[in-house]
Amino acid sequence: MSYRETGLSVYGHKCELCGFSVVEVHHIGYQLHTEWENKIRSKYKAGEDMSLILEEVKALGFLSWNGQDLSKDNRSTNLAVLCGNCHSLVHLFDAGMNLLKALPKRI
Ligand SMILES: [Zn+2]
Ligand SMILES: [Zn+2]
């Protein structure tokens, strides 16, 4: 199942913030993903041993590194269903984990 299908099947097909019915699926912890991906890329570039850091990120839900990109945390607890407008605002204000304050509990 794609993360989009996971998000929609768990949280429904309406924006969780405003109720609009054309939706996208957002990764709540996207900032954490970027941070770790940058760390891993610099280790990789430097030719350092990757085994420890890859174990560490696996525990955070980032399951694989393909030499270029770190996979995202696609577990339902990290997803939110948002319309295009709300989704843009979340990124514009770089809301990160603060979005959890506005959402029903993740399951
Ligand atoms: Zn919305
Ligand atoms: Zn997003």
mmCIF file of C-alpha atoms and ligand atoms in Angstrom:
data_model
loop_
_atom_site.group_PDB
_atom_site.id
_atom_site.type_symbol
_atom_site.label_atom_id
_atom_site.label_comp_id
_atom_site.label_asym_id
_atom_site.label_seq_id
_atom_site.Cartn_x
_atom_site.Cartn_y
_atom_site.Cartn_z
ATOM 1 C CA MET A 1 0.000 0.000 0.000
ATOM 2 C CA SER A 2 1.294 3.482 -0.855
ATOM 3 C CA TYR A 3 1.444 6.076 1.917
ATOM 4 C CA ARG A 4 -1.410 7.908 0.207
ATOM 5 C CA GLU A 5 -3.613 4.813 0.396
ATOM 6 C CA THR A 6 -2.590 4.249 4.011
ATOM 7 C CA GLY A 7 -3.459 7.821 4.992
ATOM 8 C CA LEU A 8 -6.807 7.812 3.234
ATOM 9 C CA SER A 9 -7.837 4.432 4.571
ATOM 10 C CA VAL A 10 -7.065 5.431 8.169
ATOM 11 C CA TYR A 11 -8.179 9.097 8.265
ATOM 12 C CA GLY A 12 -10.733 9.298 5.457
ATOM 13 C CA HIS A 13 -11.045 11.321 2.263
ATOM 14 C CA LYS A 14 -11.649 14.778 3.733
ATOM 15 C CA CYS A 15 -9.147 17.388 4.889
ATOM 16 C CA GLU A 16 -8.655 16.822 8.592
ATOM 17 C CA LEU A 17 -8.361 20.564 9.192
ATOM 18 C CA CYS A 18 -11.146 22.100 7.085
ATOM 19 C CA GLY A 19 -13.216 19.226 5.679
ATOM 20 C CA PHE A 20 -12.568 19.919 1.993
ATOM 21 C CA SER A 21 -12.876 16.813 -0.160
ATOM 22 C CA VAL A 22 -9.915 17.066 -2.571
ATOM 23 C CA VAL A 23 -6.984 15.865 -0.508
ATOM 24 C CA GLU A 24 -3.295 15.039 -0.335
ATOM 25 C CA VAL A 25 -1.429 13.019 2.256
ATOM 26 C CA HIS A 26 1.201 14.818 4.343
ATOM 27 C CA HIS A 27 4.129 13.442 6.392
ATOM 28 C CA ILE A 28 3.890 15.061 9.817
ATOM 29 C CA GLY A 29 7.544 14.514 10.788
ATOM 30 C CA TYR A 30 8.964 15.742 7.485
ATOM 31 C CA GLN A 31 11.518 17.968 9.219
ATOM 32 C CA LEU A 32 12.947 15.023 11.132
ATOM 33 C CA HIS A 33 13.234 13.119 7.863
ATOM 34 C CA THR A 34 15.163 15.972 6.222
ATOM 35 C CA GLU A 35 17.515 16.243 9.206
ATOM 36 C CA TRP A 36 18.377 12.557 9.182
ATOM 37 C CA GLU A 37 18.618 12.391 5.417
ATOM 38 C CA ASN A 38 21.154 15.236 5.467
ATOM 39 C CA LYS A 39 23.185 13.513 8.207
ATOM 40 C CA ILE A 40 23.213 10.263 6.256
ATOM 41 C CA ARG A 41 24.148 11.950 2.996
ATOM 42 C CA SER A 42 27.137 13.656 4.557
ATOM 43 C CA LYS A 43 28.325 10.406 6.176
ATOM 44 C CA TYR A 44 27.898 8.650 2.854
ATOM 45 C CA LYS A 45 29.833 11.348 1.002
ATOM 46 C CA ALA A 46 32.612 11.178 3.565
ATOM 47 C CA GLY A 47 32.808 7.417 3.040
ATOM 48 C CA GLU A 48 32.044 6.687 6.698
ATOM 49 C CA ASP A 49 30.581 3.475 8.071
ATOM 50 C CA MET A 50 26.789 3.663 7.749
ATOM 51 C CA SER A 51 25.638 0.624 9.698
ATOM 52 C CA LEU A 52 25.001 2.344 13.034
ATOM 53 C CA ILE A 53 23.158 5.363 11.720
ATOM 54 C CA LEU A 54 21.017 3.188 9.450
ATOM 55 C CA GLU A 55 19.963 1.100 12.459
ATOM 56 C CA GLU A 56 19.133 4.307 14.326
ATOM 57 C CA VAL A 57 16.904 5.690 11.584
ATOM 58 C CA LYS A 58 15.191 2.354 11.039
ATOM 59 C CA ALA A 59 13.939 2.596 14.605
ATOM 60 C CA LEU A 60 12.459 6.011 13.711
ATOM 61 C CA GLY A 61 10.493 4.516 10.800
ATOM 62 C CA PHE A 62 12.903 5.444 7.991
ATOM 63 C CA LEU A 63 13.379 1.935 6.700
ATOM 64 C CA SER A 64 15.757 2.185 3.765
ATOM 65 C CA TRP A 65 18.603 4.184 2.244
ATOM 66 C CA ASN A 66 19.245 3.667 -1.472
ATOM 67 C CA GLY A 67 22.515 5.564 -1.712
ATOM 68 C CA GLN A 68 20.712 8.796 -2.509
ATOM 69 C CA ASP A 69 17.458 9.077 -0.582
ATOM 70 C CA LEU A 70 16.251 7.988 2.820
ATOM 71 C CA SER A 71 12.766 6.479 2.672
ATOM 72 C CA LYS A 72 10.072 8.364 4.541
ATOM 73 C CA ASP A 73 8.166 7.231 7.615
ATOM 74 C CA ASN A 74 4.984 5.981 5.957
ATOM 75 C CA ARG A 75 3.343 4.628 9.091
ATOM 76 C CA SER A 76 -0.184 5.932 9.641
ATOM 77 C CA THR A 77 0.907 7.675 12.852
ATOM 78 C CA ASN A 78 3.095 9.962 10.723
ATOM 79 C CA LEU A 79 0.429 10.790 8.118
ATOM 80 C CA ALA A 80 -2.294 13.431 7.867
ATOM 81 C CA VAL A 81 -4.967 13.960 5.203
ATOM 82 C CA LEU A 82 -5.005 17.611 4.101
ATOM 83 C CA CYS A 83 -6.434 19.636 1.221
ATOM 84 C CA GLY A 84 -4.027 21.549 -1.026
ATOM 85 C CA ASN A 85 -4.606 24.830 0.797
ATOM 86 C CA CYS A 86 -4.107 23.506 4.315
ATOM 87 C CA HIS A 87 -1.144 21.433 3.098
ATOM 88 C CA SER A 88 0.541 24.521 1.617
ATOM 89 C CA LEU A 89 -0.001 26.476 4.825
ATOM 90 C CA VAL A 90 1.465 23.692 6.954
ATOM 91 C CA HIS A 91 4.672 23.845 4.893
ATOM 92 C CA LEU A 92 4.649 27.638 4.523
ATOM 93 C CA PHE A 93 4.611 28.036 8.300
ATOM 94 C CA ASP A 94 6.897 24.997 8.624
ATOM 95 C CA ALA A 95 4.515 23.626 11.223
ATOM 96 C CA GLY A 96 6.201 20.247 11.672
ATOM 97 C CA MET A 97 5.040 18.295 14.714
ATOM 98 C CA ASN A 98 2.899 21.270 15.828
ATOM 99 C CA LEU A 99 0.293 19.991 13.392
ATOM 100 C CA LEU A 100 -0.430 17.238 15.913
ATOM 101 C CA LYS A 101 -2.011 19.865 18.179
ATOM 102 C CA ALA A 102 -4.659 20.562 15.532
ATOM 103 C CA LEU A 103 -5.356 16.961 14.510
ATOM 104 C CA PRO A 104 -7.356 14.184 16.145
ATOM 105 C CA LYS A 105 -5.114 11.581 17.791
ATOM 106 C CA ARG A 106 -3.042 9.585 15.257
ATOM 107 C CA ILE A 107 -3.736 5.882 15.061
HETATM 108 ZN ZN ZN B 1 -8.038 21.880 4.400
HETATM 109 ZN ZN ZN B 2 3.480 17.735 3.292
#
